[in-house]
XYZ file of C-alpha atoms in Angstrom:
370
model
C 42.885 -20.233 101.975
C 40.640 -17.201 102.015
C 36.861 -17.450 102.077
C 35.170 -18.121 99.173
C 32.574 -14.561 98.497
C 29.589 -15.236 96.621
C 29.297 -13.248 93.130
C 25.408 -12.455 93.317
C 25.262 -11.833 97.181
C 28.359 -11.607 98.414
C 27.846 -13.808 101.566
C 30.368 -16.295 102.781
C 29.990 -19.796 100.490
C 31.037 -23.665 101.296
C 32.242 -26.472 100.135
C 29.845 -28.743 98.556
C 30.687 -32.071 96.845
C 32.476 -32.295 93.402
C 31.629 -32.011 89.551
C 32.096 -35.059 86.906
C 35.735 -33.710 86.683
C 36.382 -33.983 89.898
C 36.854 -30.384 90.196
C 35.375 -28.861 94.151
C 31.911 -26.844 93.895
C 30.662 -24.117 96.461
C 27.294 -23.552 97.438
C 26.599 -19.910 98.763
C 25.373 -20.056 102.760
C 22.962 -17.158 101.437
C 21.276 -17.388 98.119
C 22.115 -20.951 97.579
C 23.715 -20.621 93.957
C 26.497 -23.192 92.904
C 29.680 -22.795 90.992
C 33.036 -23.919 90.317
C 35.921 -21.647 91.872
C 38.969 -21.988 89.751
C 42.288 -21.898 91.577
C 43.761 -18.198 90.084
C 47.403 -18.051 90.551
C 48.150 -15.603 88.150
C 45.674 -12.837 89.333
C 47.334 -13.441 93.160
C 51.002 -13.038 91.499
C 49.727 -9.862 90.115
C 48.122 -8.433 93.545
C 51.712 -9.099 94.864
C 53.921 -7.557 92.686
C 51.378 -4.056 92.707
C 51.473 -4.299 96.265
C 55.191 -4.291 96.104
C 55.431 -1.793 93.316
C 53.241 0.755 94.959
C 54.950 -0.222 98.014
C 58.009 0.450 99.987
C 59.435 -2.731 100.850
C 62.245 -3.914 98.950
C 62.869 -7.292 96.759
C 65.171 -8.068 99.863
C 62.908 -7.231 102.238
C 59.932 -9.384 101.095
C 58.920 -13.029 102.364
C 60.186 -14.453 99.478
C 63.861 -14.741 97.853
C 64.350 -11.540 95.436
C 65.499 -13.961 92.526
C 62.330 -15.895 93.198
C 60.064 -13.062 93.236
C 61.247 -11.744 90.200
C 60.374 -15.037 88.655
C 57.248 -15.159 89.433
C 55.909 -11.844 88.739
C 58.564 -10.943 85.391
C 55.758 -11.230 83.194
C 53.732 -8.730 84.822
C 56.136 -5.468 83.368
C 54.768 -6.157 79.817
C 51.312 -5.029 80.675
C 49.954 -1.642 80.368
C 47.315 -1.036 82.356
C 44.423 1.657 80.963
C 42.422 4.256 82.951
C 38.741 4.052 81.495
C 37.663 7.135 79.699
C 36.557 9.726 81.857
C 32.932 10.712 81.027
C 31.647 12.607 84.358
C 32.289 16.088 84.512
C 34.040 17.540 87.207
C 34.191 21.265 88.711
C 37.610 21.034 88.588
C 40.595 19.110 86.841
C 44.323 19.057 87.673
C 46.798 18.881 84.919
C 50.797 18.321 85.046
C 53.702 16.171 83.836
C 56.109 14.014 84.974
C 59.681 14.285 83.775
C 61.884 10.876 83.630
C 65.515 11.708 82.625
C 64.491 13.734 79.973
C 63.826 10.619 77.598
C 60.295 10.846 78.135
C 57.168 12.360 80.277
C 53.993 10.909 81.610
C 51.557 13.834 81.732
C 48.683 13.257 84.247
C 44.979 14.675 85.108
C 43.782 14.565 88.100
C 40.702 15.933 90.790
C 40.386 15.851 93.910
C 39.682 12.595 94.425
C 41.050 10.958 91.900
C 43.582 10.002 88.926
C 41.417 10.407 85.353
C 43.795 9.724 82.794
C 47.548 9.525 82.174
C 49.492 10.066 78.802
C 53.049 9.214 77.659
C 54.801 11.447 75.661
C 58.292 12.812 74.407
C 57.664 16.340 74.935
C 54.772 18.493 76.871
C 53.303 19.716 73.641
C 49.825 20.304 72.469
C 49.524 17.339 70.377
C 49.744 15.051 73.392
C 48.108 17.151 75.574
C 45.357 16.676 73.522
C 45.537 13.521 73.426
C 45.050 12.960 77.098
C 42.315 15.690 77.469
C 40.650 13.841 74.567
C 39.729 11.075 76.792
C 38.333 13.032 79.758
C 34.959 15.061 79.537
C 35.844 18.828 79.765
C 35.702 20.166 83.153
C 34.141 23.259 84.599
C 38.098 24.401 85.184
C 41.607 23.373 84.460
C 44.048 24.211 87.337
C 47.687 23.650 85.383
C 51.471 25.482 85.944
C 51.012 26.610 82.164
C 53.700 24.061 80.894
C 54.342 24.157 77.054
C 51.325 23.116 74.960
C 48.570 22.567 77.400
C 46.988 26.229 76.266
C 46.500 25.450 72.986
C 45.226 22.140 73.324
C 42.733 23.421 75.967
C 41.483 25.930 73.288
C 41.539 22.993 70.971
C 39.535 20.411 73.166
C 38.343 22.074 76.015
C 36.724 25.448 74.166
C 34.294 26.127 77.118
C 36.107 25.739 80.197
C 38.123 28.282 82.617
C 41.524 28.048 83.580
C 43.501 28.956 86.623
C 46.981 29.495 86.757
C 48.506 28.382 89.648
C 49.835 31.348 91.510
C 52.653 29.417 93.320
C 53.935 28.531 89.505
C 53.251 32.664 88.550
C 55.439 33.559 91.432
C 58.157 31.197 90.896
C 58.714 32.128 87.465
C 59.225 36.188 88.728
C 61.665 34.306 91.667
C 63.854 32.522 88.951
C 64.194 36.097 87.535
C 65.075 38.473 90.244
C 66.028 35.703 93.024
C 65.170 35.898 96.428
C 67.527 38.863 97.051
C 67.095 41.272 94.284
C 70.007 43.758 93.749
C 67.802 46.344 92.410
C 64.908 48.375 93.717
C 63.271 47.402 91.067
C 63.513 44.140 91.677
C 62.636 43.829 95.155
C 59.693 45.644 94.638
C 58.771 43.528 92.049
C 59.608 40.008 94.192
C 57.381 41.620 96.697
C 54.644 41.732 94.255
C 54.963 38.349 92.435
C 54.897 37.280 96.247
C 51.677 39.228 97.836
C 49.768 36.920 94.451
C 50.101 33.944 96.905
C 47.893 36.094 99.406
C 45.056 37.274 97.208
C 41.437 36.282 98.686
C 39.099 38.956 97.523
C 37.837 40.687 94.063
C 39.182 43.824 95.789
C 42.511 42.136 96.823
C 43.037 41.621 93.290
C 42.226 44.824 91.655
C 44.512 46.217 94.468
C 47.086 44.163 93.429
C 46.853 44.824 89.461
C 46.879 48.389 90.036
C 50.496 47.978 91.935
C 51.358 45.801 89.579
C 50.615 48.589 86.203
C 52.183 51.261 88.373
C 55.347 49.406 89.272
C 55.418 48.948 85.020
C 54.885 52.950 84.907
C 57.318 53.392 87.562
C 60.146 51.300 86.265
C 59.707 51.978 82.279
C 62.817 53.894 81.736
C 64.909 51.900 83.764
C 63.977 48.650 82.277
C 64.533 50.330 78.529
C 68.054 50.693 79.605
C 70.749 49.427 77.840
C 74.180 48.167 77.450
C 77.361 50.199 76.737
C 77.445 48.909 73.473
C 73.834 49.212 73.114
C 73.092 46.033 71.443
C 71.288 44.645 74.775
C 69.129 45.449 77.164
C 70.881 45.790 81.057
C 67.882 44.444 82.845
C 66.955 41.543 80.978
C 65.945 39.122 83.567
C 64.090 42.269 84.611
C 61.780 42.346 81.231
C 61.258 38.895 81.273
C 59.516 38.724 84.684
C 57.537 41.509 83.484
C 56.440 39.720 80.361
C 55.323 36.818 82.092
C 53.206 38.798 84.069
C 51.903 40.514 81.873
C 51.016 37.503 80.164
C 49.031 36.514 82.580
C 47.461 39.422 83.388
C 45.827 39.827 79.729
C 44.895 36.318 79.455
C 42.968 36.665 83.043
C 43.545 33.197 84.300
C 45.446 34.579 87.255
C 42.081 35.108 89.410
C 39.607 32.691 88.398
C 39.631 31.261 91.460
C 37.665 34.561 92.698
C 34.821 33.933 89.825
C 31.592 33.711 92.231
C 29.935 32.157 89.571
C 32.066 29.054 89.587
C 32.752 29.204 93.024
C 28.526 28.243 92.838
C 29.647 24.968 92.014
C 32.474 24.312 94.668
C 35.618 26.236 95.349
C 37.942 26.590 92.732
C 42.197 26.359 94.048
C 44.150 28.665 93.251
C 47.355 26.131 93.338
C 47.738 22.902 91.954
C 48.691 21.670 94.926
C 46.510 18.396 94.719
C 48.756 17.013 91.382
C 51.643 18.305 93.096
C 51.285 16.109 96.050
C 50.167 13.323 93.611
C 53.961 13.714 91.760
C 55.927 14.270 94.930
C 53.859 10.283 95.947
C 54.580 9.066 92.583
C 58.708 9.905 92.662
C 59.009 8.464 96.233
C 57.980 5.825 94.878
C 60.500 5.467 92.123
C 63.175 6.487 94.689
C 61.945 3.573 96.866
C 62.366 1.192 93.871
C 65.429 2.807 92.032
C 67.962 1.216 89.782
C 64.647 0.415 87.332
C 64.741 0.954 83.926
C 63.410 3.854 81.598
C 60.594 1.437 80.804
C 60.099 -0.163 84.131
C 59.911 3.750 85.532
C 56.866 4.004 82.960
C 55.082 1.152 83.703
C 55.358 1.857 87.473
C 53.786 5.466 86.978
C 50.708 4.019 85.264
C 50.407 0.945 87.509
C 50.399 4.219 90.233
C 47.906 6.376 88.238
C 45.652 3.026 87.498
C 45.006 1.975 91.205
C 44.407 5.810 92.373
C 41.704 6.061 89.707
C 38.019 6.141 90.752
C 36.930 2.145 89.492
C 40.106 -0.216 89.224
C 39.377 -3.505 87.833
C 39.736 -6.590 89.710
C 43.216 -8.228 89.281
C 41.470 -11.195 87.210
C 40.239 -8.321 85.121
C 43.376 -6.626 84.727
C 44.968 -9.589 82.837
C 41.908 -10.561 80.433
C 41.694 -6.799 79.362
C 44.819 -4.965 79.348
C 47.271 -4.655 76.398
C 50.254 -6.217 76.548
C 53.644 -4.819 74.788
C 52.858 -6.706 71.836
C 49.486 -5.292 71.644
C 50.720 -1.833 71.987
C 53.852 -2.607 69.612
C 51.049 -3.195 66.968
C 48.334 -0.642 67.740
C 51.876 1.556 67.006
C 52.121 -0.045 63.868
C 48.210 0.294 62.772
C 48.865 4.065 63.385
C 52.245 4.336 62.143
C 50.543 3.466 58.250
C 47.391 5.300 58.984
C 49.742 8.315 59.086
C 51.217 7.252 55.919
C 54.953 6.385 57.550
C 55.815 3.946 55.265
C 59.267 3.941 56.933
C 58.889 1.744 59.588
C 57.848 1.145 62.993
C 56.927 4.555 64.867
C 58.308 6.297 67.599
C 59.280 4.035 70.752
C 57.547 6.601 73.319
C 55.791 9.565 72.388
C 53.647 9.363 69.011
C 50.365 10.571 70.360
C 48.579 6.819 70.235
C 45.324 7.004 72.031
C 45.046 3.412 72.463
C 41.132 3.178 72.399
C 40.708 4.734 68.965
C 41.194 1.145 67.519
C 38.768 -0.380 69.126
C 35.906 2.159 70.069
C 33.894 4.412 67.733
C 31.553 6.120 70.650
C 33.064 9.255 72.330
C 33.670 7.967 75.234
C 35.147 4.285 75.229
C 35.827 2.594 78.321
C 33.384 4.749 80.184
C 31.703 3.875 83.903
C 28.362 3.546 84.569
């Protein structure tokens, strides 16, 4: 059995006679306080199935028979456990999804050091964007891949702070265009652009490279406005749409924020979003290490993921007095189903936009850390 830890001091504590009920007391070897330890076997059952979950061992490979194991910790899939609200600001914040057969997606924030929120959702659009950038205070700026929504709900919820578009994601979007062996001049000068962004470290570095960028535009107009024989299209349509992107991007100046010296006051700012990248690329090995799960075992194992890489996780004691079962959430979806005046039925299995704490919290910032 492990050592009993005392709850004031933390020293080592010892047996020390028994109560009326016969039940064993410990005395603490430091401060001297008494209490009654009671034998937890739930909270244990729960510490081994996460550590199997987030692990890579198998159900074959652990100490105990599979059909045994899954016995004991069954229960455990019907919880949903809740990253606290996110009230510190950061300098910088991480934003992407997480696709799962194209049923559903889990979209996540992140910083440096840690996961701050996570969101489940149908679709990658601004209502449940919001919904997850709702719960975190707004940062100084958002580092994304500019997936569908997340703009507007920045503008929405986030008014005040920057964003950088990851450059890898800018040049990616010209390579899905032109390839990585263009067929026109045009096009390889233009790949050879898209791929000198990656290399930008200077305010003079970038000015360089928007002037080559307007004069390959100048350069290329009348070939691009070329069309068709039948002249209903345009020939060099993959062409355009590289060049809108950029464009895009170029007007809306999120392309070089990372090069802002007044931000950079406050900490360098990426210019990739490498860090959530990494965090997705952990997350799927760790699906692929467990696969044959369920849709909603695949869910449950992302937030489990995204719950014990956040900043504070609860003990496991915790975890099971104050996180919402399915039943819990199955009526919280109910609650908000007939606050939105859907009189019929039950709402959407994944997806609605339910921001769980609104039900229970009036302050801004519910489930915040001291």
């Amino acid at each position: 059995m492990a050592t009993r830890k005392c709850g004031v001091c933390g020293a080592g504590m010892k047996k020390n006679g028994f109560t009326k009920a016969g039940k064993q007391r410990w005395r603490c070897k430091g401060c001297g306080s008494s209490k009654v330890v009671r034998n937890d076997t739930a909270s244990r059952r729960l510490r081994t199935f996460v550590s199997w979950l987030l692990g890579k061992p198998s159900q074959a490979e652990l100490s105990v028979n599979a059909r045994t194991f899954r016995g004991r910790t069954h229960e455990f899939w019907k919880i949903w456990p809740i990253i606290p609200i996110c009230d510190e600001v950061h300098h910088v914040v991480y934003m992407d999804g997480i696709w799962l057969s194209r049923k559903c997606v889990v979209l996540i924030a992140c910083t440096d050091e840690h996961v701050v929120g996570c969101h489940l959702a149908r679709t990658e659009n601004s209502r449940d964007w919001g919904c997850l950038m709702r719960r975190i205070a707004p940062p100084d700026v958002l580092v994304c891949d500019g997936g569908g929504g997340i703009e507007k709900a920045r503008r929405g919820m986030w008014p005040g702070t920057r964003v950088q578009r990851c450059t890898f994601h800018a040049f990616c979007q010209v390579k899905r265009c032109t390839t990585t062996r263009p067929k026109t001049q045009a096009g390889v000068d233009l790949y050879a652009i898209a791929k000198d962004l990656m290399r930008i470290r200077s305010q003079r570095e970038a000015a360089e490279w928007l002037a080559r960028f307007h004069r390959w535009c100048a350069d290329y107009e009348d070939f691009l406005k070329e069309r068709s024989d039948d002249g209903r299209h345009y020939r060099h349509e993959r062409l355009r749409k590289a060049r809108k992107a950029l464009v895009a991007l170029c007007n809306a100046g999120t392309l070089f924020t990372y090069l802002d010296e007044g931000l950079a006051k406050d900490g360098p700012v990426p210019s990739m979003s490498n860090k959530i990248e990494n965090l997705n690329g952990r997350i799927r090995r760790m699906l692929v290490s467990h696969r044959g799960m369920g849709i909603d075992h695949r869910i449950k194992a992302i937030f489990w993921f995204c719950y014990m890489n956040s900043e504070c996780p609860k003990s496991f004691a915790q975890m099971l007095e104050t996180f919402p079962d399915d039943d819990k959430v199955r009526e919280w979806r109910m609650r908000a189903a007939e606050a939105n005046g859907d009189e019929t039925g039950a709402p959407a299995r994944w997806g609605e936009g339910l921001v769980w704490s609104e039900f229970r919290h009036s302050t801004s910032y519910p489930y915040a850390v001291d």
